[in-house]
Coordinates of C-alpha atoms and ligand atoms in Angstrom, one line a residue:
M1 CA 0.0 0.0 0.0
K2 CA 1.1 3.6 -0.7
D3 CA 2.6 5.3 2.3
H4 CA 0.0 7.6 3.8
S5 CA 2.2 9.1 6.5
G6 CA 2.1 12.5 5.0
S7 CA -1.7 12.7 5.1
I8 CA -1.8 11.1 8.6
N9 CA 0.7 13.7 9.9
K10 CA -1.5 16.5 8.5
I11 CA -4.4 15.0 10.4
E12 CA -2.4 14.6 13.6
N13 CA -1.2 18.2 13.5
K14 CA -4.6 19.6 12.7
I15 CA -6.3 17.6 15.5
R16 CA -3.7 19.1 18.0
E17 CA -4.3 22.6 16.6
L18 CA -8.1 22.2 16.8
L19 CA -8.2 21.1 20.5
P20 CA -10.1 23.5 22.8
V21 CA -8.0 25.6 25.0
S22 CA -8.7 26.4 28.7
T23 CA -6.9 27.9 31.6
G24 CA -7.0 28.0 35.4
E25 CA -9.6 25.7 37.0
L26 CA -10.5 24.3 33.5
A27 CA -7.0 23.6 32.3
R28 CA -7.3 19.9 32.8
V29 CA -10.4 19.6 30.6
P30 CA -8.7 19.9 27.1
S31 CA -6.0 17.5 28.3
M32 CA -8.7 14.9 28.9
L33 CA -9.8 15.3 25.3
A34 CA -6.2 15.2 24.1
Y35 CA -5.5 12.0 26.1
S36 CA -8.1 10.1 24.0
L37 CA -7.5 11.8 20.7
E38 CA -3.7 11.5 20.6
G39 CA -1.7 8.5 19.9
G40 CA -2.9 5.1 18.8
G41 CA -5.8 5.8 16.5
K42 CA -5.5 4.6 12.9
R43 CA -7.3 7.7 11.6
V44 CA -9.2 5.7 9.1
R45 CA -12.2 8.0 8.8
P46 CA -10.2 11.2 8.4
L47 CA -7.9 9.6 5.9
L48 CA -10.9 8.5 3.8
C49 CA -12.2 12.0 4.0
L50 CA -9.0 13.5 2.6
K51 CA -8.7 10.8 -0.1
F52 CA -12.4 11.2 -1.2
C53 CA -11.8 14.9 -1.5
E54 CA -8.8 14.3 -3.8
C55 CA -10.7 11.6 -5.7
V56 CA -13.4 14.2 -6.8
G57 CA -10.8 16.7 -7.8
G58 CA -10.2 18.7 -4.5
K59 CA -7.0 19.0 -2.5
E60 CA -6.4 17.2 0.8
D61 CA -6.1 20.5 2.7
D62 CA -9.7 21.4 1.6
A63 CA -11.0 18.5 3.7
L64 CA -8.8 18.8 6.8
Y65 CA -11.3 20.5 9.1
F66 CA -14.1 18.1 8.1
A67 CA -11.8 15.1 8.5
C68 CA -10.9 16.2 12.1
A69 CA -14.5 16.8 13.0
V70 CA -15.3 13.2 12.1
E71 CA -12.3 12.0 14.2
F72 CA -13.5 14.0 17.2
I73 CA -16.9 12.3 16.9
H74 CA -15.3 8.9 16.5
T75 CA -13.2 9.5 19.6
Y76 CA -16.2 10.5 21.7
S77 CA -18.0 7.3 20.6
L78 CA -15.0 5.2 21.7
I79 CA -14.8 7.0 25.2
H80 CA -18.6 6.4 25.7
D81 CA -18.5 2.9 24.3
D82 CA -15.8 2.0 26.9
L83 CA -17.8 3.2 29.9
P84 CA -19.0 0.6 32.4
C85 CA -22.6 1.2 31.4
M86 CA -21.7 0.3 27.8
D87 CA -19.0 -2.2 26.9
N88 CA -16.9 -1.7 30.0
D89 CA -13.5 -1.8 28.4
S90 CA -10.5 -0.7 30.5
M91 CA -8.0 -0.3 27.6
R92 CA -8.3 1.8 24.5
R93 CA -5.7 2.7 21.8
G94 CA -3.1 0.9 23.9
K95 CA -3.6 2.7 27.1
P96 CA -6.1 2.9 30.0
S97 CA -9.6 4.0 28.8
S98 CA -10.7 7.6 29.6
H99 CA -12.9 6.5 32.6
I100 CA -10.0 4.5 34.1
K101 CA -7.7 7.5 33.8
F102 CA -10.0 10.3 34.8
G103 CA -13.1 8.7 36.4
E104 CA -16.5 7.9 34.9
A105 CA -18.1 11.3 35.1
N106 CA -15.1 13.1 33.6
A107 CA -15.0 10.5 30.8
L108 CA -18.6 11.2 30.0
L109 CA -17.8 14.9 29.9
A110 CA -14.7 14.4 27.7
G111 CA -16.9 12.5 25.2
D112 CA -19.6 15.2 25.3
A113 CA -17.0 17.9 24.8
L114 CA -15.6 16.1 21.8
L115 CA -19.0 15.7 20.3
T116 CA -19.9 19.4 20.8
H117 CA -16.6 20.7 19.6
A118 CA -16.8 18.7 16.4
F119 CA -19.6 20.9 15.2
G120 CA -17.6 24.0 16.1
I121 CA -14.8 22.7 13.9
L122 CA -17.2 22.5 11.0
S123 CA -18.1 26.2 11.5
R124 CA -14.4 27.0 11.8
A125 CA -13.8 25.3 8.4
C126 CA -15.6 28.3 7.0
R127 CA -14.4 31.0 9.3
E128 CA -10.7 30.2 9.3
G129 CA -10.2 27.3 6.9
G130 CA -11.5 29.0 3.7
V131 CA -14.2 26.4 3.1
D132 CA -17.3 27.6 1.3
A133 CA -20.2 28.2 3.8
C134 CA -22.7 26.1 1.9
K135 CA -20.3 23.1 2.0
C136 CA -20.0 23.6 5.8
I137 CA -23.7 23.7 6.3
R138 CA -24.2 20.5 4.3
A139 CA -21.4 18.9 6.3
V140 CA -23.2 19.9 9.6
G141 CA -26.4 18.2 8.4
E142 CA -24.6 15.1 7.2
L143 CA -22.6 14.6 10.3
S144 CA -25.5 15.1 12.7
E145 CA -27.6 12.6 10.7
L146 CA -24.9 10.0 10.3
A147 CA -23.8 10.2 14.0
G148 CA -27.3 10.5 15.3
V149 CA -30.5 8.4 16.0
N150 CA -30.7 6.9 12.5
G151 CA -27.0 6.6 12.4
M152 CA -24.3 5.6 14.9
I153 CA -26.4 6.1 18.0
G154 CA -29.2 3.9 16.5
G155 CA -26.6 1.2 15.9
Q156 CA -25.3 1.4 19.4
Y157 CA -28.9 1.2 20.7
L158 CA -29.4 -2.0 18.8
D159 CA -26.0 -3.3 20.0
L160 CA -27.2 -2.8 23.6
K161 CA -30.7 -4.1 23.0
Y162 CA -29.3 -7.4 21.7
E163 CA -26.8 -8.0 24.5
N164 CA -27.5 -11.4 25.9
K165 CA -29.8 -12.2 22.9
Q166 CA -28.8 -13.8 19.6
A167 CA -29.4 -11.3 16.8
D168 CA -30.2 -12.8 13.4
A169 CA -28.3 -11.9 10.2
D170 CA -30.6 -9.1 9.3
V171 CA -30.5 -7.4 12.7
L172 CA -26.7 -7.8 12.8
F173 CA -26.4 -6.2 9.3
T174 CA -28.6 -3.3 10.4
M175 CA -26.7 -2.9 13.7
D176 CA -23.2 -2.8 12.0
A177 CA -24.5 -0.7 9.1
L178 CA -25.5 1.9 11.6
K179 CA -22.9 1.6 14.4
T180 CA -19.9 1.3 12.2
S181 CA -20.7 2.2 8.5
K182 CA -22.4 5.4 9.2
L183 CA -19.4 7.2 10.7
I184 CA -17.2 5.8 7.9
E185 CA -19.8 7.2 5.6
A186 CA -19.4 10.6 7.3
G187 CA -15.7 10.6 6.5
C188 CA -16.3 9.6 2.9
V189 CA -19.3 12.0 2.2
L190 CA -17.7 15.0 3.9
G191 CA -14.6 14.4 1.8
V192 CA -16.8 14.5 -1.4
I193 CA -18.5 17.6 -0.2
A194 CA -15.2 19.3 0.6
G195 CA -13.9 18.4 -2.9
G196 CA -16.9 19.8 -4.7
G197 CA -18.1 16.4 -5.9
S198 CA -21.6 15.7 -7.4
E199 CA -24.6 14.1 -5.9
E200 CA -23.8 11.0 -7.9
D201 CA -20.3 11.0 -6.3
I202 CA -22.0 11.2 -2.8
C203 CA -24.2 8.2 -3.7
R204 CA -21.1 6.2 -4.7
A205 CA -19.3 7.2 -1.5
R206 CA -22.3 6.1 0.6
A207 CA -22.4 2.7 -1.1
F208 CA -18.7 2.2 -0.6
A209 CA -18.9 3.2 3.1
L210 CA -21.8 0.8 3.8
N211 CA -19.9 -2.2 2.5
L212 CA -16.5 -1.1 3.9
G213 CA -18.1 -0.5 7.3
I214 CA -19.5 -4.0 7.5
A215 CA -16.2 -5.5 6.4
F216 CA -14.4 -3.2 9.0
Q217 CA -16.7 -4.4 11.8
I218 CA -16.3 -8.1 10.9
K219 CA -12.5 -7.6 10.9
D220 CA -12.7 -5.7 14.3
D221 CA -14.7 -8.7 15.7
L222 CA -12.2 -11.2 14.4
L223 CA -9.3 -9.2 15.9
E224 CA -11.2 -9.0 19.2
T225 CA -11.8 -12.7 19.2
D226 CA -8.1 -13.3 18.8
G227 CA -7.1 -10.7 21.4
A228 CA -6.6 -11.0 25.2
D229 CA -9.8 -9.2 26.3
N230 CA -12.8 -10.2 24.4
S231 CA -15.5 -7.8 25.6
D232 CA -17.9 -9.1 23.0
E233 CA -17.8 -12.5 24.6
I234 CA -17.9 -11.1 28.2
N235 CA -21.0 -9.0 27.2
N236 CA -22.6 -11.8 25.3
K237 CA -22.8 -9.8 22.1
S238 CA -24.0 -11.1 18.7
T239 CA -21.3 -10.8 16.0
Y240 CA -20.7 -12.3 12.6
I241 CA -18.4 -14.7 14.4
T242 CA -21.1 -15.9 16.9
L243 CA -23.5 -16.3 14.0
F244 CA -21.3 -17.8 11.3
G245 CA -18.0 -18.9 12.9
K246 CA -14.6 -17.4 12.3
E247 CA -13.9 -18.9 8.8
R248 CA -17.2 -17.8 7.3
A249 CA -16.9 -14.4 9.0
A250 CA -13.5 -13.9 7.4
E251 CA -15.0 -14.8 4.0
L252 CA -17.8 -12.3 4.5
A253 CA -15.2 -9.6 5.3
E254 CA -13.5 -10.3 2.0
K255 CA -16.8 -10.2 0.2
Y256 CA -17.9 -6.9 1.6
T257 CA -14.5 -5.4 0.9
A258 CA -14.7 -6.5 -2.7
T259 CA -18.2 -5.0 -3.1
A260 CA -16.9 -1.7 -1.5
I261 CA -14.0 -1.6 -4.0
G262 CA -16.4 -2.3 -6.9
E263 CA -18.6 0.7 -5.8
L264 CA -15.6 2.9 -6.6
D265 CA -15.3 1.9 -10.2
G266 CA -17.5 4.8 -11.3
F267 CA -14.7 7.2 -10.1
G268 CA -12.3 5.7 -12.6
E269 CA -8.5 5.7 -12.0
Q270 CA -8.8 8.5 -9.4
S271 CA -10.1 6.0 -6.9
A272 CA -6.9 3.8 -7.0
E273 CA -5.7 5.0 -3.6
L274 CA -9.1 4.5 -2.0
K275 CA -9.3 1.0 -3.3
D276 CA -5.8 0.3 -1.9
I277 CA -6.9 1.6 1.5
A278 CA -10.0 -0.6 1.5
F279 CA -8.0 -3.6 0.7
A280 CA -5.3 -2.8 3.3
L281 CA -7.9 -2.5 6.1
L282 CA -8.9 -6.2 5.5
G283 CA -5.3 -7.2 6.4
R284 CA -4.9 -4.9 9.4
T285 CA -3.6 -6.3 12.7
K286 CA -5.2 -3.7 15.1
Ligands
GRG1 C1 -24.1 8.4 23.8 C2 -23.5 7.3 26.1 C3 -23.4 7.3 24.6 C4 -22.7 6.3 23.9 C5 -22.6 6.3 22.5 C6 -22.2 5.8 19.8 C7 -21.5 5.0 20.8 C8 -21.6 5.1 22.2 C9 -20.7 4.0 20.3 C10 -20.4 3.8 18.9 C11 -20.3 2.4 18.5 C12 -18.9 2.0 18.3 C13 -17.8 2.3 19.3 C14 -18.7 1.2 17.3 C15 -17.5 0.5 17.0 C16 -16.9 1.0 15.7 C17 -15.4 0.5 15.6 C18 -15.1 -0.7 14.9 C19 -14.5 1.2 16.3 C20 -13.1 1.0 16.2 O1 -12.6 1.9 15.2 P1 -11.1 2.0 14.8 O2 -10.5 0.6 14.6 O3 -10.4 2.6 16.1 O4 -11.0 2.9 13.6 P2 -9.1 3.6 16.1 O5 -8.7 3.5 17.6 O6 -8.0 3.0 15.2 O7 -9.5 4.9 15.7

């Protein structure tokens, strides 16, 4: 795969630059956000955002604010997902989870702050990033939908609802399509918007993200099954592995990746890097 360290470095630097700043009694609050944001994340969603922007004729830098806003939302979802009332995971991105480090109430606040700040970043894209105001408004609408009740939150609701219950294949697909694909879709669609792509480009990005997200979640479940702490097992969660077994789940991850890659054909040669990223995610080890 092509080396994406240049793009990742841009994302890392912008994330740091966009962190809220506080002093005095509040000085610790931004550092709680920074703790979860910095170090260890693969930056898949923001990278897809930059690459989709390029794919439709924009420059990576045009999509940087949008990319970071999606990563702020993603990081909030991880902090909340790790809480004792959710998945109860004590490690995240190779270090103690936010609630282990700062306590449960502060972790809740850190997640809330990241969520709120993400929408401020979309407005700053216009005010200080030179992004067209109409693109920013469209991005606000897309991100709130995709991260909201009919998006990521809805998926998490189903995930909790089906704890201790076997979900069938249809429920599982819906759950993962919401919980995981929707935020990946946010990265992809916001990239197309930033790059000035057409409505047809946005449709292609959505179809790609749906399939990539399912493949991504199956791979995540496979990695969790092989890891030391399997919170899916502890929480009695339904996954493609509990439903179909490891071998069939791995085949399904391949199938959804191939479908995702196929959805990019309409972009022509411009989508080569995106195809490369989708394929590489299938072979990831974390
Ligand atoms: C509102 C209290 C409250 C909770 C919301 C929305 C939510 C909790 C959780 C979202 C669901 C979730 C965490 C889905 C998992 C998606 C997934 C596979 C995450 C891992 O993503 P990676 O591998 O992580 O990209 P890194 O660390 O590399 O960024």
